[in-house]
Structure formats: C-alpha cells, structure tokens
XYZ file of C-alpha atoms in Angstrom:
686
model
C 74.802 255.452 98.497
C 78.271 256.432 99.706
C 80.638 258.344 98.019
C 84.308 259.815 98.521
C 85.160 263.105 97.279
C 88.270 265.489 97.368
C 86.602 268.544 96.074
C 87.371 272.254 97.056
C 84.886 273.895 99.496
C 82.342 275.672 97.084
C 82.755 279.517 97.300
C 79.294 279.975 97.749
C 76.571 277.721 99.070
C 72.868 277.667 98.487
C 71.953 278.598 102.190
C 68.548 278.522 102.426
C 67.959 275.516 104.387
C 66.531 275.318 107.966
C 68.016 272.646 109.971
C 67.990 271.198 113.592
C 71.156 270.617 114.965
C 71.595 268.151 117.821
C 74.426 265.445 118.785
C 74.302 261.265 118.099
C 76.888 259.221 118.657
C 77.505 256.137 116.634
C 80.081 253.211 116.129
C 82.220 254.176 112.982
C 81.159 252.058 109.844
C 83.164 251.058 107.077
C 82.038 251.606 103.413
C 83.163 249.944 100.538
C 82.723 250.261 97.192
C 81.711 246.959 95.106
C 83.882 246.784 92.236
C 82.119 245.215 89.029
C 83.384 244.540 85.710
C 86.645 245.925 84.579
C 87.015 247.875 87.914
C 87.997 244.365 89.649
C 91.274 243.983 90.870
C 93.009 240.994 89.140
C 93.054 238.820 92.792
C 89.127 239.633 92.853
C 88.765 238.614 88.966
C 90.785 235.504 89.759
C 88.604 234.482 92.741
C 85.367 234.906 90.742
C 86.604 232.621 88.193
C 87.212 230.021 90.736
C 84.062 230.254 92.086
C 82.598 230.134 88.722
C 84.394 226.879 88.389
C 83.368 225.431 91.515
C 79.728 226.390 90.831
C 79.809 224.676 87.799
C 81.393 221.446 89.068
C 79.125 221.291 91.907
C 75.839 220.512 89.774
C 75.388 216.929 89.573
C 71.686 216.524 88.623
C 69.962 219.813 87.316
C 66.829 218.289 87.269
C 66.369 217.848 90.919
C 66.473 220.363 93.655
C 66.019 224.164 93.121
C 67.595 226.941 91.137
C 68.025 230.403 92.516
C 67.482 233.130 90.070
C 68.929 236.737 91.451
C 68.770 240.123 90.013
C 65.604 239.714 88.130
C 64.756 243.348 87.167
C 61.398 244.482 86.688
C 60.453 247.906 85.627
C 58.060 250.008 87.811
C 55.260 249.837 85.067
C 55.341 246.210 84.887
C 55.076 245.503 88.494
C 52.308 245.538 90.830
C 54.080 247.620 93.013
C 56.249 247.148 96.564
C 53.531 245.269 98.627
C 53.300 242.428 96.016
C 55.433 239.983 97.011
C 54.507 237.001 94.764
C 54.819 235.816 91.202
C 53.554 238.063 88.375
C 53.631 238.150 84.660
C 56.133 240.951 84.781
C 58.416 238.584 86.853
C 57.899 235.514 84.810
C 58.945 237.590 81.766
C 62.226 238.049 83.336
C 62.412 234.449 84.395
C 61.621 233.411 80.754
C 64.656 235.370 79.557
C 67.047 233.551 82.005
C 65.726 230.410 80.765
C 65.531 231.291 77.025
C 61.823 230.005 77.361
C 59.917 231.702 74.436
C 56.419 232.174 75.974
C 56.649 233.518 79.797
C 52.731 233.213 80.230
C 53.188 229.519 79.956
C 55.456 228.993 82.911
C 53.577 228.023 85.974
C 53.466 230.336 88.728
C 53.317 227.480 91.296
C 56.842 226.324 90.527
C 58.457 229.674 91.449
C 58.794 231.627 94.968
C 59.999 235.016 95.918
C 62.895 234.881 98.119
C 63.965 238.594 98.018
C 62.402 242.003 96.641
C 64.126 245.222 96.655
C 63.808 248.582 94.782
C 66.618 250.189 92.812
C 66.343 253.798 92.276
C 69.772 254.762 91.487
C 70.404 257.544 89.232
C 72.916 255.330 87.035
C 69.954 253.397 85.775
C 67.665 254.586 83.039
C 64.615 253.685 85.015
C 63.780 252.333 88.575
C 63.303 249.040 88.887
C 61.899 246.027 91.515
C 65.002 243.560 91.659
C 64.091 239.804 92.659
C 65.573 236.736 93.942
C 63.528 233.880 93.102
C 63.688 230.180 93.824
C 62.608 227.505 90.806
C 61.283 224.169 92.136
C 62.437 222.147 89.092
C 60.589 219.017 89.729
C 57.460 221.187 90.043
C 58.271 223.011 87.059
C 58.466 219.965 84.879
C 55.532 218.221 86.220
C 53.267 221.365 85.479
C 55.329 222.344 82.207
C 57.235 219.338 80.657
C 58.477 221.473 77.467
C 60.712 223.375 79.949
C 62.946 220.259 80.155
C 65.221 221.155 77.069
C 65.713 224.769 78.686
C 66.703 223.360 82.162
C 69.224 221.298 80.443
C 71.064 224.286 78.828
C 70.805 226.164 82.025
C 74.466 226.720 83.777
C 75.316 228.181 87.350
C 76.604 231.816 87.231
C 77.962 233.249 90.319
C 75.545 236.029 91.692
C 73.252 235.150 89.009
C 72.254 231.599 88.908
C 72.858 229.215 91.615
C 71.731 225.323 91.844
C 70.795 223.822 95.299
C 70.522 220.118 95.578
C 67.535 220.663 98.157
C 65.075 223.644 99.408
C 66.572 225.453 102.014
C 63.936 225.471 104.914
C 64.596 228.187 107.398
C 62.563 227.794 110.569
C 61.997 229.797 113.661
C 64.385 229.481 116.922
C 61.844 227.571 118.952
C 61.452 224.730 116.261
C 65.265 224.403 116.032
C 65.569 224.167 119.387
C 63.130 221.265 119.598
C 64.619 219.650 116.681
C 68.076 219.542 118.408
C 67.082 217.694 121.239
C 66.014 220.242 123.994
C 65.889 218.844 127.307
C 62.366 218.482 129.085
C 61.459 221.552 130.918
C 60.550 219.103 134.000
C 63.787 217.564 134.133
C 66.511 218.350 136.456
C 69.868 219.110 135.703
C 73.215 218.555 137.584
C 75.027 221.952 137.453
C 78.639 222.080 137.262
C 80.470 224.837 135.879
C 83.748 223.046 136.013
C 85.368 225.966 138.069
C 85.747 226.466 141.790
C 82.068 227.975 141.679
C 79.925 224.801 141.662
C 76.336 223.713 142.598
C 76.201 219.965 143.082
C 72.332 219.989 143.809
C 70.339 218.288 141.065
C 67.949 221.087 139.842
C 67.363 223.735 136.975
C 69.982 226.284 136.487
C 68.780 229.653 137.709
C 70.026 232.439 135.295
C 69.242 236.088 135.394
C 69.138 238.127 132.221
C 69.448 241.881 132.687
C 67.413 243.740 130.106
C 64.572 243.104 127.750
C 65.794 244.296 124.495
C 66.257 241.966 121.464
C 69.489 240.281 123.174
C 67.893 239.733 126.419
C 64.695 238.431 124.720
C 66.285 236.031 122.500
C 68.621 234.677 125.243
C 65.627 234.188 127.396
C 63.950 232.467 124.763
C 66.690 229.959 124.040
C 67.484 229.149 127.753
C 63.990 228.731 128.484
C 63.313 226.342 125.716
C 66.210 224.450 127.100
C 64.764 224.186 130.408
C 66.548 226.722 132.444
C 64.964 228.596 135.564
C 64.842 232.304 133.886
C 64.379 235.521 135.551
C 63.944 238.352 132.832
C 64.971 241.679 134.887
C 64.053 244.883 133.374
C 64.252 248.334 134.981
C 61.632 249.878 132.526
C 57.930 248.688 132.162
C 55.928 246.448 129.782
C 55.136 247.813 126.587
C 51.535 248.952 127.506
C 52.438 250.909 130.590
C 55.644 252.028 128.810
C 53.611 253.585 125.918
C 51.599 255.597 128.520
C 54.734 256.737 130.309
C 56.014 258.075 126.873
C 52.883 259.704 125.898
C 53.049 261.401 129.148
C 56.527 262.696 128.234
C 55.336 263.957 124.792
C 52.040 265.549 126.116
C 52.910 266.840 129.629
C 56.536 266.907 129.645
C 56.471 264.397 132.203
C 59.894 261.915 132.080
C 59.798 258.795 133.967
C 63.586 258.117 134.177
C 63.107 254.393 134.189
C 60.462 254.326 131.429
C 60.800 256.059 128.134
C 62.044 255.769 124.938
C 65.341 254.018 125.984
C 64.222 251.900 128.957
C 61.591 249.262 128.904
C 60.146 246.333 127.453
C 61.993 245.649 123.940
C 64.500 248.051 124.361
C 65.367 251.498 122.602
C 64.564 249.841 119.517
C 60.653 249.510 120.266
C 60.082 253.201 119.436
C 62.459 253.592 116.754
C 61.943 252.865 113.038
C 62.174 249.038 113.922
C 64.845 248.474 110.913
C 65.661 244.760 110.313
C 68.563 245.472 108.119
C 71.923 243.908 109.187
C 75.466 243.716 107.853
C 76.144 240.031 109.391
C 74.724 238.369 106.444
C 70.855 238.707 105.559
C 70.786 235.394 104.027
C 72.728 233.561 107.109
C 71.135 230.986 108.441
C 71.363 232.850 112.028
C 69.405 235.875 110.632
C 66.800 233.993 109.269
C 66.146 232.426 112.392
C 65.820 235.632 114.062
C 63.295 236.810 110.999
C 61.403 233.626 111.215
C 61.024 233.702 115.193
C 59.767 237.687 114.658
C 57.136 236.088 112.284
C 56.105 233.444 114.754
C 55.363 236.205 117.073
C 53.345 238.354 114.997
C 55.678 239.965 112.598
C 54.279 240.315 108.917
C 55.837 237.632 106.412
C 57.093 240.272 104.223
C 59.846 240.945 106.420
C 61.404 237.550 104.934
C 61.257 238.967 101.492
C 61.263 242.853 101.649
C 65.167 244.070 100.789
C 64.710 246.589 103.798
C 62.512 244.975 105.973
C 61.307 247.190 108.861
C 58.315 246.852 111.381
C 57.782 250.183 112.888
C 56.608 250.709 116.477
C 53.011 250.020 115.760
C 53.899 246.470 114.960
C 56.464 246.041 117.623
C 54.239 246.435 120.465
C 51.769 243.563 119.597
C 54.981 241.372 118.636
C 56.612 242.012 121.955
C 53.600 241.131 123.968
C 53.174 237.686 121.927
C 56.933 237.381 122.882
C 56.384 238.057 126.647
C 53.334 235.688 126.788
C 55.255 232.833 125.234
C 58.185 233.288 127.748
C 55.823 233.294 130.539
C 54.183 230.121 129.309
C 57.618 228.453 129.612
C 58.171 229.789 133.001
C 60.181 232.705 132.588
C 59.872 235.060 135.646
C 59.679 238.499 133.993
C 60.108 241.238 136.626
C 59.492 245.057 135.081
C 60.250 247.985 137.222
C 63.233 246.100 138.768
C 66.868 247.972 138.553
C 70.025 245.707 139.094
C 72.362 247.772 141.157
C 75.147 245.517 141.903
C 76.502 242.363 141.128
C 77.183 239.517 143.951
C 80.601 238.272 143.628
C 82.478 235.369 145.212
C 86.022 234.273 144.658
C 85.768 235.876 141.210
C 82.621 234.240 140.065
C 79.249 236.206 139.696
C 76.694 234.495 142.098
C 73.765 236.674 141.936
C 72.550 240.367 141.597
C 71.187 242.970 143.823
C 68.064 244.505 142.963
C 65.780 247.466 143.831
C 62.122 248.896 142.794
C 63.075 251.194 139.924
C 59.840 253.078 140.295
C 61.148 254.398 143.806
C 63.929 257.034 143.899
C 65.384 255.750 147.115
C 67.014 252.089 146.938
C 66.050 251.398 150.482
C 64.140 247.949 149.539
C 67.446 246.241 147.875
C 67.029 242.358 147.741
C 69.904 240.030 146.726
C 69.355 237.111 144.281
C 71.377 234.284 143.637
C 71.807 232.931 140.267
C 74.375 230.457 138.329
C 74.995 232.870 135.612
C 74.126 236.480 134.715
C 73.570 237.681 131.069
C 74.317 241.435 131.008
C 71.712 242.556 127.968
C 71.522 246.323 128.850
C 71.552 248.985 126.177
C 73.910 251.723 125.655
C 71.624 254.049 127.848
C 72.231 252.175 131.215
C 75.611 254.100 132.070
C 74.923 253.286 135.807
C 75.676 249.921 134.927
C 79.242 250.825 133.515
C 80.114 252.582 136.599
C 78.926 249.659 138.415
C 81.071 247.141 136.325
C 84.190 249.643 137.021
C 83.710 249.374 140.676
C 84.447 245.635 140.157
C 87.413 246.110 137.759
C 85.500 244.904 135.027
C 87.671 245.730 131.637
C 85.792 248.398 129.499
C 87.334 249.346 126.209
C 86.015 252.526 124.736
C 85.678 252.619 121.392
C 85.654 254.941 118.432
C 82.412 256.529 117.357
C 80.401 259.603 115.947
C 78.689 262.850 116.990
C 76.757 265.275 115.076
C 73.446 266.311 113.942
C 69.948 265.040 112.803
C 68.709 266.352 109.640
C 64.877 266.572 108.925
C 63.640 267.356 105.607
C 60.296 267.148 104.215
C 59.744 263.545 103.172
C 58.291 264.980 99.665
C 61.401 266.721 99.252
C 63.330 263.505 99.324
C 60.921 261.624 97.563
C 61.594 264.086 94.609
C 65.414 264.016 95.142
C 65.590 260.428 94.822
C 62.703 259.340 92.407
C 62.114 262.519 90.326
C 59.009 261.785 88.118
C 58.299 258.624 90.239
C 57.733 260.338 93.626
C 54.239 260.499 92.784
C 53.961 257.116 93.181
C 55.007 257.111 96.948
C 51.522 258.251 98.260
C 52.428 258.524 101.771
C 53.650 255.070 101.984
C 50.581 253.465 100.403
C 51.653 253.905 97.019
C 53.444 251.587 94.466
C 57.171 252.151 95.361
C 58.715 252.713 98.671
C 59.171 255.827 100.587
C 62.377 257.244 99.676
C 65.412 257.341 101.850
C 69.101 257.926 101.529
C 72.748 257.256 102.775
C 75.620 259.322 102.311
C 79.265 259.014 103.316
C 82.183 261.692 103.138
C 85.643 261.128 104.085
C 87.580 264.378 104.902
C 91.209 263.734 103.631
C 93.909 265.673 104.591
C 95.599 264.874 101.230
C 93.032 267.357 99.543
C 95.077 270.496 98.813
C 92.096 272.358 97.935
C 90.153 271.850 101.167
C 89.718 275.190 103.403
C 89.856 272.966 106.729
C 92.321 272.916 109.300
C 94.660 269.890 109.949
C 92.393 269.189 113.052
C 89.340 268.719 110.822
C 90.927 266.185 108.392
C 90.832 262.511 109.012
C 87.351 262.550 109.920
C 84.298 260.604 108.141
C 81.166 262.194 108.058
C 78.243 259.828 107.366
C 74.496 259.452 107.634
C 72.829 256.696 109.560
C 69.277 255.822 111.117
C 67.665 257.379 108.137
C 63.586 257.420 109.157
C 61.814 258.311 106.105
C 58.286 259.203 106.758
C 59.323 259.655 110.580
C 59.427 261.614 113.517
C 62.209 263.148 116.024
C 61.749 262.140 119.397
C 63.311 262.609 122.939
C 65.420 259.732 124.396
C 66.963 261.638 127.359
C 67.023 259.963 130.621
C 67.450 263.024 132.591
C 65.991 266.543 132.437
C 69.485 268.160 132.418
C 70.382 266.338 128.922
C 69.058 266.450 125.348
C 69.315 263.459 123.371
C 66.911 262.388 120.450
C 66.352 259.747 117.843
C 64.123 259.070 114.869
C 61.305 256.879 114.790
C 58.403 255.812 112.498
C 55.456 253.617 112.010
C 55.068 250.643 109.809
C 53.522 252.856 107.008
C 56.105 255.681 107.280
C 53.369 258.030 106.405
C 54.640 261.176 108.250
C 55.405 264.259 106.159
C 58.734 264.150 107.316
C 62.076 262.391 106.861
C 65.080 262.370 109.353
C 68.499 260.853 109.487
C 71.614 261.334 111.680
C 74.421 263.227 110.312
C 77.644 262.578 112.197
C 81.415 262.887 112.546
C 83.827 260.328 113.652
C 85.547 261.106 117.173
C 88.191 259.110 119.165
C 90.074 259.021 122.160
C 92.228 262.165 121.273
C 89.167 264.140 120.781
C 87.798 262.744 124.293
C 91.245 263.901 125.846
C 91.391 267.025 124.136
C 88.084 268.045 126.725
C 90.067 266.388 129.532
C 88.131 262.946 129.595
C 90.014 260.329 130.389
C 89.573 256.419 131.027
C 87.251 253.911 129.719
C 84.189 255.993 130.323
C 85.726 259.013 128.722
C 83.397 258.510 125.664
C 80.467 258.556 127.948
C 81.563 261.876 129.631
C 82.222 263.348 126.020
C 78.575 262.309 125.057
C 77.175 264.127 128.285
C 79.070 267.174 127.792
C 77.277 267.939 124.593
C 73.944 266.411 125.605
C 73.920 268.952 128.621
C 75.231 271.997 126.325
C 72.254 271.262 123.996
C 69.743 271.332 127.128
C 71.220 274.609 128.319
C 70.838 275.970 124.529
C 67.369 274.918 124.531
C 66.406 276.727 127.551
C 65.315 273.507 129.591
C 62.034 271.914 129.475
C 63.105 269.649 126.849
C 63.096 272.336 124.138
C 65.452 271.395 121.285
C 68.151 274.072 119.996
C 67.673 274.402 116.385
C 69.458 276.280 113.828
C 68.994 276.664 109.811
C 71.578 274.820 107.761
C 72.398 278.202 106.174
C 72.804 279.929 109.661
C 75.019 277.061 110.645
C 77.217 277.582 107.320
C 77.348 281.104 107.933
C 78.014 281.205 111.737
C 74.967 283.423 112.461
C 71.338 283.027 114.031
C 68.264 283.681 112.493
C 65.277 283.955 114.767
C 62.582 284.311 112.309
C 61.437 282.074 109.736
C 61.968 278.561 111.371
C 60.420 275.704 109.687
C 58.151 273.344 111.327
C 59.626 270.188 112.991
C 58.115 267.063 113.944
C 59.486 266.969 117.287
C 56.495 267.800 119.661
C 58.133 269.474 122.666
C 58.895 272.535 120.816
C 62.539 274.283 119.223
C 64.339 277.325 120.038
C 66.710 278.860 117.567
C 70.483 279.062 118.945
C 73.948 279.026 117.975
C 74.597 275.504 117.111
C 77.865 276.219 115.334
C 79.146 276.866 118.900
C 78.069 273.521 120.149
C 80.758 271.624 118.955
C 84.898 271.648 118.648
C 85.532 274.059 115.553
C 87.273 270.936 113.947
C 83.739 269.118 114.322
C 81.846 271.865 112.983
C 84.198 272.560 109.804
C 84.133 268.919 109.125
C 80.224 268.835 109.039
C 80.157 272.046 106.879
C 82.457 270.597 104.169
C 80.377 267.404 104.546
C 76.940 268.795 104.112
C 78.224 270.798 100.962
C 79.410 267.462 99.365
C 76.127 265.678 100.487
C 74.110 268.543 98.297
C 76.354 267.596 95.371
C 75.274 264.175 95.668
C 71.970 264.909 96.440
C 70.928 268.181 94.939
C 68.420 269.954 96.893
C 69.824 268.376 100.491
C 70.745 271.996 101.452
C 67.299 273.569 101.238
C 65.098 275.755 103.078
C 63.052 272.962 104.738
C 65.549 270.649 106.787
C 66.164 269.802 110.246
C 68.710 267.480 112.229
C 69.577 265.349 115.524
C 71.093 262.434 117.673
C 73.569 260.834 120.222
C 74.652 257.229 121.626
C 77.484 255.669 123.481
C 80.303 253.066 122.157
C 81.883 250.740 124.916
C 82.876 247.057 124.480
C 82.994 244.737 127.585
C 85.663 241.937 126.619
C 84.500 238.601 126.443
C 85.557 235.067 125.450
C 84.776 234.748 121.549
C 83.750 231.096 122.157
C 81.891 231.101 125.557
C 81.028 234.819 125.539
C 81.644 234.831 129.179
C 83.412 237.954 130.514
C 87.096 238.024 130.503
C 87.248 239.774 134.017
C 84.262 237.850 135.761
C 83.171 234.294 135.590
C 79.550 233.792 135.321
C 79.128 237.173 133.874
C 78.141 237.105 130.151
C 77.888 240.534 128.340
C 75.930 240.465 125.370
C 73.857 242.595 122.848
C 74.524 246.690 122.137
C 75.161 247.925 125.455
C 78.429 245.523 125.499
C 79.304 246.632 122.379
C 78.803 243.486 120.038
C 75.627 244.438 118.222
C 74.204 247.785 116.679
C 70.490 247.313 115.636
C 67.501 244.850 116.304
C 68.527 242.078 114.470
C 72.334 241.929 115.087
C 71.572 242.438 118.971
C 69.067 239.294 118.686
C 71.631 237.334 117.140
C 74.157 237.943 119.831
C 71.414 237.073 122.382
C 70.733 233.884 120.780
C 74.381 232.879 120.402
C 74.974 233.882 124.175
C 71.730 231.656 125.239
C 73.285 228.669 123.478
C 76.713 229.258 125.132
C 75.289 229.356 128.595
C 73.129 226.471 127.747
C 75.934 224.475 126.770
C 78.172 225.794 129.581
C 75.358 224.491 132.182
C 74.914 221.137 130.484
C 71.820 222.086 128.721
C 72.740 221.578 125.482
C 75.173 218.982 124.239
C 75.765 219.702 120.544
C 77.852 221.660 118.172
C 76.532 225.455 118.338
C 77.897 226.262 115.209
C 76.444 223.306 113.297
C 73.070 224.359 114.703
C 73.311 228.349 114.175
C 76.310 228.570 111.952
C 79.622 230.762 112.286
C 79.061 233.620 114.575
C 79.783 237.126 113.238
C 80.625 239.812 115.315
C 79.189 243.157 114.743
C 80.310 245.216 117.572
C 82.519 247.199 115.509
C 79.791 248.678 113.065
C 76.199 249.870 113.739
C 73.639 248.881 111.225
C-alpha cells in the first residue's frame, strides 16, 4: 500500500515500540496511485475508450482461440486456499457470472486454466478475496459443453477484464527458445570478428568471461553456452554447498569469510534472502515468463508461474542453483569458484582479458592473466573493489540517488492482525489458507506542508518500505568486520515468528557532499560511513546496535526491556537517533508516525529495524550492452545499475547474453523478436 499525506506531526505518539535501527540503501522507487472510475483524467478516459474500441474490432472469431477472464474474485470461505492453484467450484461460479451461464457446476473444469492467483485483503474491501486470471479454451469448452455456444456468442471484450486471444499463448524456458531460434552447434567453430580494431581471425569458439554468478551472470552464461561460446564463469565466492557452511560458521561462531558470505558466492546476494520473484518490468511480459519458466525447468515449483507474489526462499534456491550449475557444466562452461577478478587486461581501448587471483588467499601473489574476446561484468553491488578498479581505467561511473535508513522488525502475528483482522487465524505460520501478511508503505515529506514541524533540510525526501520479509529473519551481510550491514531473508514457508522490512529515506549527491564525500563513489563512502558508525555503536563482534522506536522518537535510550530479535549474533541498546544527520532522523520520525496511521499498531512495543545497499550505474550502449568507456566490456545486472532483484537481474543477463552472441556472430536473428522489447530497470528497485 502506498499513500501520501500532509498531516501535522501528532503532538503525542504511542511510544511503546522496541525497534532495531540500522541502515539500508536503495534506489529511489516511484509509486503512482492507479486512478479508476471518475478519478481518471480525461486523457486516461479517452485512451481507455480507444483501447476498448480496438479490443472489439480485433475479435474475428469468438469461437476460436482463448478468452482470458481477469479479476475474478472468490471469497476466502469459497476458496480452497492459497496453495490450491487449479479450477474449483467457487471459481467456476465467478466464471459463470461473466459468461452469464446459469449453472456453474455444468462448466467443465478441463476447459479452464488458472493464469494468476493473488490475495487481496485491502481495508477498502468488504471482505478479503482471492483474485484470479483464467484462460478459457473455447474449442474445448464447446466440445465438452455445447450449450455454452449462445453465451460465448454474446461475450464481448472489456479492457482489463475480458480479452480475446486468437491462439493460446505458450511460454517456454530459455533453453527451448534458443534451440528453436537456430542456436549453432556447440561443436561448430566460429570466425570471430568484432568489426573493430581488436580482431581474432582464427576459426574457433569465442572465449567469453562472465564475472559473477548471480542471476545476471548465470543467465548470460546459459544463453552464451547454448549458442556455442566457450564460457568461463568466474565467481569470487564459493558454490552453494560450501557457501552454506561458511554462512553457518558466521552465524554460529562469528567467523566471517570475506569472500564467501551472505553477499558473495553462487547465486549472488539473493540466494540467502527472501527469494522474491516480483518485478516491475512486466509480470506477463515474454522476457519475464522466460525467466520464470527457466527457473521451473531447474527445479522451482510451478506455482511461481501462477502466484501473484511469487517467491522461492533460500531452501528452494539452493537446490535450484545446483541444478543450474550442473546444466552449465554439461554445456562445457568452466565454472571457477574462489577466483577473484583483480584487473582488466586492455589493449587499444579494448578489453582482451582479466587478471585473477585465488580469493581464498589474503595475499594476491598467484595472479594469472586470462585472455578473452569479451568480458561480461555481472558483479553485485557489494563488490566495491571492482568499482575502484574500473575508476583506475577511467570507466565512467554515474552515482545514483538511493535511500538510507532502518529495518523494522515486528512479530509476524502482529502484522497478520493489522492486515487481516479476523482472518489472522487462517495464516497458521505459512501453512494456512491465506498468505503470511506483508505490507508496503510510502510517505513523502513535503515542504508545502505548513503544519509539519520538520526543518527545511528534512523536506522533499521520501520515506518508504522495501524488501519486506514476512515470516523471515534479520541476517548480517557485512563483508568486513569493521562494518555493520544487514538484510532480511526467509525460507519458502515463511514460518518464522518475525516480520521485517527496511524503512529508508531518500538521499542524493547533495547529502553526500554535506559529509564531504565527492566523486562517482561518493555514495559508496556515504554508505560505509554509516556502516562503520553502526559497528562502533554495537561494540564490535557483529553485535547490532538497537533502539526502541519510542526511544528513537524521544531521543533517549532505555537499556532494559529490550524485545527479542531474530538476529542471532546479539543486539545492544544504543543512541541510534544520533546515527544519521538530523534531517534524516526527523524525516524518519515523521514518516513512522504516518505509517502508524496507515497501519494502526505499526508503532508497538514489539518491533525492530535494519538495512544498507550501493547504487552506481556504469553507462553502456542501450542496444549492444557494451560499456561506453571500454569496448569488449559488458556491465550488467544490479551491480552495474540496471536491475534490482532476482528477476530483473536475470532478464538483464539474458538480454546481454543475446547481445554478445549477436556481436560475436553466434546469433543472427532479431533479439527483440525473440525476447520482446527490453525494459531497463536500473532506476528502480523491486
């Protein structure tokens, strides 16, 4: 839920909430309320009428193809529950209403398939509902129940509700799509010619290095390997099996492996997170469906194709990544774990290889130089040394606005009660009829609000929640013992008794400069400054500084009656209201008060907070994905500033893989005709 408010700061607040405060950085999102009915602008109404006219004229034969029925709402009492993703009598009753068919039980289930299922528990509704999108196969329906003919004849398209498709839309996994689009034999050689001054005239497979095994790196590797390239996947961290043991050593014995942890290793930072698969680049777009089907191909449950808010959880991501790795290796991909890229090899402004070393050794005395025809840089945002290396080669880096703040943690039962009221009993720790409750809140602190007590420096900042982990836990994502950085994660069932989400305030270059941080990496230093402060406040040894929200509001510290935390390495009461500049603290206080109005009980005596991320963009050609500064270098994914989550990063890696394959003569088709139009997501986190 998002909202804007210009309300006076309440004279008194129910300050009884314990809260953990830490920092979190994130790219600034934009939230736009969707206007409906009479609230639509005249231009929107005109556009809607035009779409409706086009929809009516596009139907040539109502009795062929597929009718897609959307926004079919089934009450909780008439639905089998969140885990049932098939046709049932309650859903057939809603379908019958759309068709105006008198007897729902006569409609054959085989003629319908569920495309999407989500849960809507907004307070504006009289009751919570499951909302479906269903495809109706007309030929199958008529063959099984001929009496529906008259009702189909009267059916008309309606934008957003009823859509006719001449044929069934079939979505496939990426491997199948590549094979159907003429992938060259992996045994065939290729004449590599970049068309630039750097050429390789020998007939052989193109050698491509992919740095980073997060979603971008994995999908770029998959595309290029399927097209027949000689791919080397370089990962500074470890495979998920060893990485899991290293994370266990951190959580249990406080032993931090700087290159194998919650940030670095197979699958990237998203492996030990909530595993969210939601995205804003088009849930039903061809490219997203390819990614989702590919994840299913490698072991994800088919429910992610239907669930309105799909997520995997760490327990499902680990075996999926193992299957992904084994497939890449079967294609001949050389995967090198525990290998760090220290430098780029450059000749005449063209990247010709990388310099690497063993990441398990502190001394970089065993450096090796490896030659490649192209290098895809798919590192995550935690690889700060890579940014420094790029700057040494005069690669353009553009600092982006982001956000810094807190991660709030509540008992999950409290969030269930706030969001679901009487339905809260149906959650049953993730095993019940309705999903574990989540939330999303936004507050814009506007200087036009005359009643606001905030100083001018506090205004024109957004405060919002992101990365909400229902039924999750707070985990340490630091890569250095002298810094504290945390995140949220959860398993597939989301059965933890805690819920956490980041609460952050937008900051910009102006804020960096105020602390005397300048240049392309000013945001990085801004981030590290607060990470170091948090580590000092915690007293070291990865202990987190915490403060109740009521104390944060009142500028005081209470060392007694601290609530329990999901963070397993210990917490310590601290003056976190002194952590940030005063304008940020004021903006957070004001926004938290507003959030409590939106979610009554948000300020309670049992809550917690955390976070921190980097936001840099490496300019690249929008068509070729090649760096604007160095030929042969392809910056992709979240670390390059072009994604913000598992799905968007995977999509970016997939497009970059096709672009590199096209550049090196492995793919001769039109990328857009295969994948659809690329949608950059670098400006928003999902």
